[in-house]
């Protein structure tokens, strides 16, 4: 999971974080998987792009790209976010590594126009990379739900992580079906 604080289990024990809980859920369904946590708190799409090579050192069979939240929080030009995510997806495609794009939404305080432009980044990538699995919103069912978030109202608590895993597992299973055998 190439991501930011959401995948790096910000504010949680690593065992309660998204990679660990996703791995446990997949193993409970009979999958022989290891989910590698390549999340860095505070990372942007540019940061993920710059550390992609390092993140691929463990030779993953598939990659979940879960970046963009910090771009949205910082009001980074959506064109820059798209260019960075596109470069990541192109690099994965060139290596024949199946990818999943986990979309993100911008916070509403940046305005409706910015929100539309930001959301369009992920729709455009979905269109341009049809072989990649598309999961429209990483925080689906969790964003804005006080009982599923830490006090900062940004990062999921353990119950929020469980909800994320429940919702995204079918998409991850689709991704794994595209992965090369070990």
C-alpha positions as protocol buffer text, in pm:
chain_id: "A"
residue {
  index: 1
  type: UNK
  ca { x: 0 y: 0 z: 0 }
}
residue {
  index: 2
  type: UNK
  ca { x: 173 y: 313 z: -126 }
}
residue {
  index: 3
  type: UNK
  ca { x: 9 y: 583 z: 79 }
}
residue {
  index: 4
  type: UNK
  ca { x: 12 y: 849 z: 346 }
}
residue {
  index: 5
  type: UNK
  ca { x: -97 y: 866 z: 711 }
}
residue {
  index: 6
  type: UNK
  ca { x: -412 y: 665 z: 641 }
}
residue {
  index: 7
  type: UNK
  ca { x: -203 y: 364 z: 538 }
}
residue {
  index: 8
  type: UNK
  ca { x: 73 y: 442 z: 791 }
}
residue {
  index: 9
  type: UNK
  ca { x: -177 y: 391 z: 1077 }
}
residue {
  index: 10
  type: UNK
  ca { x: -144 y: 746 z: 1209 }
}
residue {
  index: 11
  type: UNK
  ca { x: -257 y: 758 z: 1573 }
}
residue {
  index: 12
  type: UNK
  ca { x: -305 y: 381 z: 1589 }
}
residue {
  index: 13
  type: UNK
  ca { x: -100 y: 78 z: 1681 }
}
residue {
  index: 14
  type: UNK
  ca { x: 42 y: -73 z: 1361 }
}
residue {
  index: 15
  type: UNK
  ca { x: -170 y: -381 z: 1432 }
}
residue {
  index: 16
  type: UNK
  ca { x: -484 y: -164 z: 1409 }
}
residue {
  index: 17
  type: UNK
  ca { x: -377 y: 8 z: 1086 }
}
residue {
  index: 18
  type: UNK
  ca { x: -523 y: -43 z: 742 }
}
residue {
  index: 19
  type: UNK
  ca { x: -244 y: -265 z: 600 }
}
residue {
  index: 20
  type: UNK
  ca { x: -249 y: -501 z: 899 }
}
residue {
  index: 21
  type: UNK
  ca { x: -629 y: -523 z: 914 }
}
residue {
  index: 22
  type: UNK
  ca { x: -659 y: -567 z: 537 }
}
residue {
  index: 23
  type: UNK
  ca { x: -401 y: -846 z: 547 }
}
residue {
  index: 24
  type: UNK
  ca { x: -589 y: -1017 z: 832 }
}
residue {
  index: 25
  type: UNK
  ca { x: -919 y: -993 z: 644 }
}
residue {
  index: 26
  type: UNK
  ca { x: -770 y: -1138 z: 326 }
}
residue {
  index: 27
  type: UNK
  ca { x: -601 y: -1420 z: 519 }
}
residue {
  index: 28
  type: UNK
  ca { x: -930 y: -1498 z: 697 }
}
residue {
  index: 29
  type: UNK
  ca { x: -1081 y: -1550 z: 351 }
}
residue {
  index: 30
  type: UNK
  ca { x: -802 y: -1795 z: 261 }
}
residue {
  index: 31
  type: UNK
  ca { x: -563 y: -1557 z: 88 }
}
residue {
  index: 32
  type: UNK
  ca { x: -190 y: -1617 z: 120 }
}
residue {
  index: 33
  type: UNK
  ca { x: -104 y: -1249 z: 128 }
}
residue {
  index: 34
  type: UNK
  ca { x: 126 y: -1002 z: 296 }
}
residue {
  index: 35
  type: UNK
  ca { x: 24 y: -638 z: 281 }
}
residue {
  index: 36
  type: UNK
  ca { x: 334 y: -419 z: 288 }
}
residue {
  index: 37
  type: UNK
  ca { x: 285 y: -84 z: 459 }
}
residue {
  index: 38
  type: UNK
  ca { x: 450 y: 174 z: 235 }
}
residue {
  index: 39
  type: UNK
  ca { x: 265 y: 464 z: 395 }
}
residue {
  index: 40
  type: UNK
  ca { x: 438 y: 781 z: 512 }
}
residue {
  index: 41
  type: UNK
  ca { x: 242 y: 1028 z: 723 }
}
residue {
  index: 42
  type: UNK
  ca { x: 213 y: 1366 z: 557 }
}
residue {
  index: 43
  type: UNK
  ca { x: 311 y: 1234 z: 216 }
}
residue {
  index: 44
  type: UNK
  ca { x: 176 y: 1390 z: -101 }
}
residue {
  index: 45
  type: UNK
  ca { x: 150 y: 1238 z: -447 }
}
residue {
  index: 46
  type: UNK
  ca { x: 490 y: 1396 z: -521 }
}
residue {
  index: 47
  type: UNK
  ca { x: 641 y: 1222 z: -218 }
}
residue {
  index: 48
  type: UNK
  ca { x: 491 y: 890 z: -318 }
}
residue {
  index: 49
  type: UNK
  ca { x: 625 y: 934 z: -669 }
}
residue {
  index: 50
  type: UNK
  ca { x: 973 y: 1014 z: -541 }
}
residue {
  index: 51
  type: UNK
  ca { x: 987 y: 704 z: -321 }
}
residue {
  index: 52
  type: UNK
  ca { x: 823 y: 461 z: -560 }
}
residue {
  index: 53
  type: UNK
  ca { x: 1147 y: 279 z: -644 }
}
residue {
  index: 54
  type: UNK
  ca { x: 1226 y: 229 z: -276 }
}
residue {
  index: 55
  type: UNK
  ca { x: 872 y: 108 z: -215 }
}
residue {
  index: 56
  type: UNK
  ca { x: 906 y: -156 z: -485 }
}
residue {
  index: 57
  type: UNK
  ca { x: 1223 y: -304 z: -333 }
}
residue {
  index: 58
  type: UNK
  ca { x: 1021 y: -588 z: -176 }
}
residue {
  index: 59
  type: UNK
  ca { x: 895 y: -682 z: -524 }
}
residue {
  index: 60
  type: UNK
  ca { x: 521 y: -667 z: -457 }
}
residue {
  index: 61
  type: UNK
  ca { x: 285 y: -865 z: -678 }
}
residue {
  index: 62
  type: UNK
  ca { x: 36 y: -575 z: -679 }
}
residue {
  index: 63
  type: UNK
  ca { x: 20 y: -218 z: -548 }
}
residue {
  index: 64
  type: UNK
  ca { x: -262 y: -18 z: -392 }
}
residue {
  index: 65
  type: UNK
  ca { x: -197 y: 351 z: -467 }
}
residue {
  index: 66
  type: UNK
  ca { x: -364 y: 542 z: -184 }
}
residue {
  index: 67
  type: UNK
  ca { x: -229 y: 894 z: -217 }
}
residue {
  index: 68
  type: UNK
  ca { x: -387 y: 1236 z: -263 }
}
residue {
  index: 69
  type: UNK
  ca { x: -535 y: 1322 z: 75 }
}
residue {
  index: 70
  type: UNK
  ca { x: -255 y: 1557 z: 168 }
}
residue {
  index: 71
  type: UNK
  ca { x: -260 y: 1714 z: -178 }
}
residue {
  index: 72
  type: UNK
  ca { x: -626 y: 1799 z: -119 }
}
residue {
  index: 73
  type: UNK
  ca { x: -564 y: 1927 z: 233 }
}
residue {
  index: 74
  type: UNK
  ca { x: -287 y: 2154 z: 105 }
}
residue {
  index: 75
  type: UNK
  ca { x: -477 y: 2278 z: -198 }
}
residue {
  index: 76
  type: UNK
  ca { x: -215 y: 2147 z: -441 }
}
residue {
  index: 77
  type: UNK
  ca { x: -304 y: 2204 z: -804 }
}
residue {
  index: 78
  type: UNK
  ca { x: -497 y: 1893 z: -916 }
}
residue {
  index: 79
  type: UNK
  ca { x: -294 y: 1887 z: -1238 }
}
residue {
  index: 80
  type: UNK
  ca { x: 20 y: 1827 z: -1030 }
}
residue {
  index: 81
  type: UNK
  ca { x: -151 y: 1549 z: -833 }
}
residue {
  index: 82
  type: UNK
  ca { x: -267 y: 1389 z: -1157 }
}
residue {
  index: 83
  type: UNK
  ca { x: 82 y: 1405 z: -1311 }
}
residue {
  index: 84
  type: UNK
  ca { x: 235 y: 1239 z: -1005 }
}
residue {
  index: 85
  type: UNK
  ca { x: -26 y: 965 z: -984 }
}
residue {
  index: 86
  type: UNK
  ca { x: -4 y: 910 z: -1359 }
}
residue {
  index: 87
  type: UNK
  ca { x: 374 y: 865 z: -1333 }
}
residue {
  index: 88
  type: UNK
  ca { x: 328 y: 612 z: -1052 }
}
residue {
  index: 89
  type: UNK
  ca { x: 69 y: 415 z: -1250 }
}
residue {
  index: 90
  type: UNK
  ca { x: 282 y: 425 z: -1566 }
}
residue {
  index: 91
  type: UNK
  ca { x: 584 y: 294 z: -1374 }
}
residue {
  index: 92
  type: UNK
  ca { x: 378 y: 9 z: -1230 }
}
residue {
  index: 93
  type: UNK
  ca { x: 232 y: -72 z: -1571 }
}
residue {
  index: 94
  type: UNK
  ca { x: 581 y: -77 z: -1725 }
}
residue {
  index: 95
  type: UNK
  ca { x: 681 y: -337 z: -1464 }
}
residue {
  index: 96
  type: UNK
  ca { x: 362 y: -538 z: -1518 }
}
residue {
  index: 97
  type: UNK
  ca { x: 257 y: -481 z: -1158 }
}
residue {
  index: 98
  type: UNK
  ca { x: -122 y: -466 z: -1124 }
}
residue {
  index: 99
  type: UNK
  ca { x: -245 y: -153 z: -948 }
}
residue {
  index: 100
  type: UNK
  ca { x: -547 y: -33 z: -761 }
}
residue {
  index: 101
  type: UNK
  ca { x: -624 y: 339 z: -755 }
}
residue {
  index: 102
  type: UNK
  ca { x: -786 y: 443 z: -428 }
}
residue {
  index: 103
  type: UNK
  ca { x: -950 y: 777 z: -489 }
}
residue {
  index: 104
  type: UNK
  ca { x: -973 y: 1070 z: -252 }
}
residue {
  index: 105
  type: UNK
  ca { x: -1195 y: 1375 z: -218 }
}
residue {
  index: 106
  type: UNK
  ca { x: -1086 y: 1727 z: -133 }
}
residue {
  index: 107
  type: UNK
  ca { x: -1216 y: 1890 z: 185 }
}
residue {
  index: 108
  type: UNK
  ca { x: -1515 y: 2117 z: 119 }
}
residue {
  index: 109
  type: UNK
  ca { x: -1346 y: 2427 z: 260 }
}
residue {
  index: 110
  type: UNK
  ca { x: -1144 y: 2461 z: -62 }
}
residue {
  index: 111
  type: UNK
  ca { x: -1456 y: 2528 z: -266 }
}
residue {
  index: 112
  type: UNK
  ca { x: -1674 y: 2338 z: -508 }
}
residue {
  index: 113
  type: UNK
  ca { x: -1460 y: 2413 z: -815 }
}
residue {
  index: 114
  type: UNK
  ca { x: -1145 y: 2276 z: -651 }
}
residue {
  index: 115
  type: UNK
  ca { x: -1342 y: 1975 z: -525 }
}
residue {
  index: 116
  type: UNK
  ca { x: -1465 y: 1892 z: -875 }
}
residue {
  index: 117
  type: UNK
  ca { x: -1120 y: 1935 z: -1028 }
}
residue {
  index: 118
  type: UNK
  ca { x: -964 y: 1720 z: -756 }
}
residue {
  index: 119
  type: UNK
  ca { x: -1224 y: 1441 z: -790 }
}
residue {
  index: 120
  type: UNK
  ca { x: -1179 y: 1451 z: -1169 }
}
residue {
  index: 121
  type: UNK
  ca { x: -813 y: 1350 z: -1124 }
}
residue {
  index: 122
  type: UNK
  ca { x: -915 y: 1004 z: -1008 }
}
residue {
  index: 123
  type: UNK
  ca { x: -1190 y: 968 z: -1270 }
}
residue {
  index: 124
  type: UNK
  ca { x: -940 y: 1060 z: -1543 }
}
residue {
  index: 125
  type: UNK
  ca { x: -687 y: 808 z: -1415 }
}
residue {
  index: 126
  type: UNK
  ca { x: -960 y: 545 z: -1400 }
}
residue {
  index: 127
  type: UNK
  ca { x: -1042 y: 614 z: -1764 }
}
residue {
  index: 128
  type: UNK
  ca { x: -676 y: 625 z: -1876 }
}
residue {
  index: 129
  type: UNK
  ca { x: -570 y: 311 z: -1686 }
}
residue {
  index: 130
  type: UNK
  ca { x: -858 y: 69 z: -1750 }
}
residue {
  index: 131
  type: UNK
  ca { x: -656 y: -231 z: -1630 }
}
residue {
  index: 132
  type: UNK
  ca { x: -614 y: -77 z: -1285 }
}
residue {
  index: 133
  type: UNK
  ca { x: -876 y: -157 z: -1026 }
}
residue {
  index: 134
  type: UNK
  ca { x: -1059 y: 160 z: -926 }
}
residue {
  index: 135
  type: UNK
  ca { x: -1185 y: 218 z: -575 }
}
residue {
  index: 136
  type: UNK
  ca { x: -1348 y: 563 z: -590 }
}
residue {
  index: 137
  type: UNK
  ca { x: -1297 y: 685 z: -232 }
}
residue {
  index: 138
  type: UNK
  ca { x: -1052 y: 539 z: 19 }
}
residue {
  index: 139
  type: UNK
  ca { x: -1249 y: 673 z: 316 }
}
residue {
  index: 140
  type: UNK
  ca { x: -1588 y: 560 z: 186 }
}
residue {
  index: 141
  type: UNK
  ca { x: -1831 y: 520 z: 475 }
}
residue {
  index: 142
  type: UNK
  ca { x: -1581 y: 663 z: 723 }
}
residue {
  index: 143
  type: UNK
  ca { x: -1519 y: 1026 z: 626 }
}
residue {
  index: 144
  type: UNK
  ca { x: -1739 y: 1258 z: 828 }
}
residue {
  index: 145
  type: UNK
  ca { x: -1852 y: 984 z: 1067 }
}
residue {
  index: 146
  type: UNK
  ca { x: -1745 y: 1097 z: 1416 }
}
residue {
  index: 147
  type: UNK
  ca { x: -1772 y: 748 z: 1566 }
}
residue {
  index: 148
  type: UNK
  ca { x: -1532 y: 609 z: 1304 }
}
residue {
  index: 149
  type: UNK
  ca { x: -1262 y: 874 z: 1328 }
}
residue {
  index: 150
  type: UNK
  ca { x: -1001 y: 989 z: 1573 }
}
residue {
  index: 151
  type: UNK
  ca { x: -1059 y: 1326 z: 1743 }
}
residue {
  index: 152
  type: UNK
  ca { x: -884 y: 1505 z: 1452 }
}
residue {
  index: 153
  type: UNK
  ca { x: -1182 y: 1400 z: 1234 }
}
residue {
  index: 154
  type: UNK
  ca { x: -942 y: 1306 z: 954 }
}
residue {
  index: 155
  type: UNK
  ca { x: -786 y: 973 z: 1049 }
}
residue {
  index: 156
  type: UNK
  ca { x: -992 y: 659 z: 1107 }
}
residue {
  index: 157
  type: UNK
  ca { x: -1000 y: 496 z: 1449 }
}
residue {
  index: 158
  type: UNK
  ca { x: -988 y: 114 z: 1477 }
}
residue {
  index: 159
  type: UNK
  ca { x: -1360 y: 87 z: 1402 }
}
residue {
  index: 160
  type: UNK
  ca { x: -1315 y: 314 z: 1102 }
}
residue {
  index: 161
  type: UNK
  ca { x: -1032 y: 97 z: 973 }
}
residue {
  index: 162
  type: UNK
  ca { x: -1255 y: -210 z: 1008 }
}
residue {
  index: 163
  type: UNK
  ca { x: -1524 y: -34 z: 801 }
}
residue {
  index: 164
  type: UNK
  ca { x: -1269 y: 63 z: 536 }
}
residue {
  index: 165
  type: UNK
  ca { x: -1148 y: -296 z: 516 }
}
residue {
  index: 166
  type: UNK
  ca { x: -1503 y: -429 z: 491 }
}
residue {
  index: 167
  type: UNK
  ca { x: -1585 y: -194 z: 205 }
}
residue {
  index: 168
  type: UNK
  ca { x: -1262 y: -222 z: 8 }
}
residue {
  index: 169
  type: UNK
  ca { x: -1194 y: -595 z: 36 }
}
residue {
  index: 170
  type: UNK
  ca { x: -1388 y: -687 z: -283 }
}
residue {
  index: 171
  type: UNK
  ca { x: -1182 y: -437 z: -485 }
}
residue {
  index: 172
  type: UNK
  ca { x: -859 y: -567 z: -332 }
}
residue {
  index: 173
  type: UNK
  ca { x: -963 y: -924 z: -414 }
}
residue {
  index: 174
  type: UNK
  ca { x: -1015 y: -809 z: -774 }
}
residue {
  index: 175
  type: UNK
  ca { x: -665 y: -659 z: -768 }
}
residue {
  index: 176
  type: UNK
  ca { x: -516 y: -981 z: -632 }
}
residue {
  index: 177
  type: UNK
  ca { x: -684 y: -1181 z: -908 }
}
residue {
  index: 178
  type: UNK
  ca { x: -471 y: -981 z: -1152 }
}
residue {
  index: 179
  type: UNK
  ca { x: -145 y: -1041 z: -963 }
}
residue {
  index: 180
  type: UNK
  ca { x: 112 y: -1281 z: -1097 }
}
residue {
  index: 181
  type: UNK
  ca { x: 151 y: -1604 z: -902 }
}
residue {
  index: 182
  type: UNK
  ca { x: 428 y: -1601 z: -641 }
}
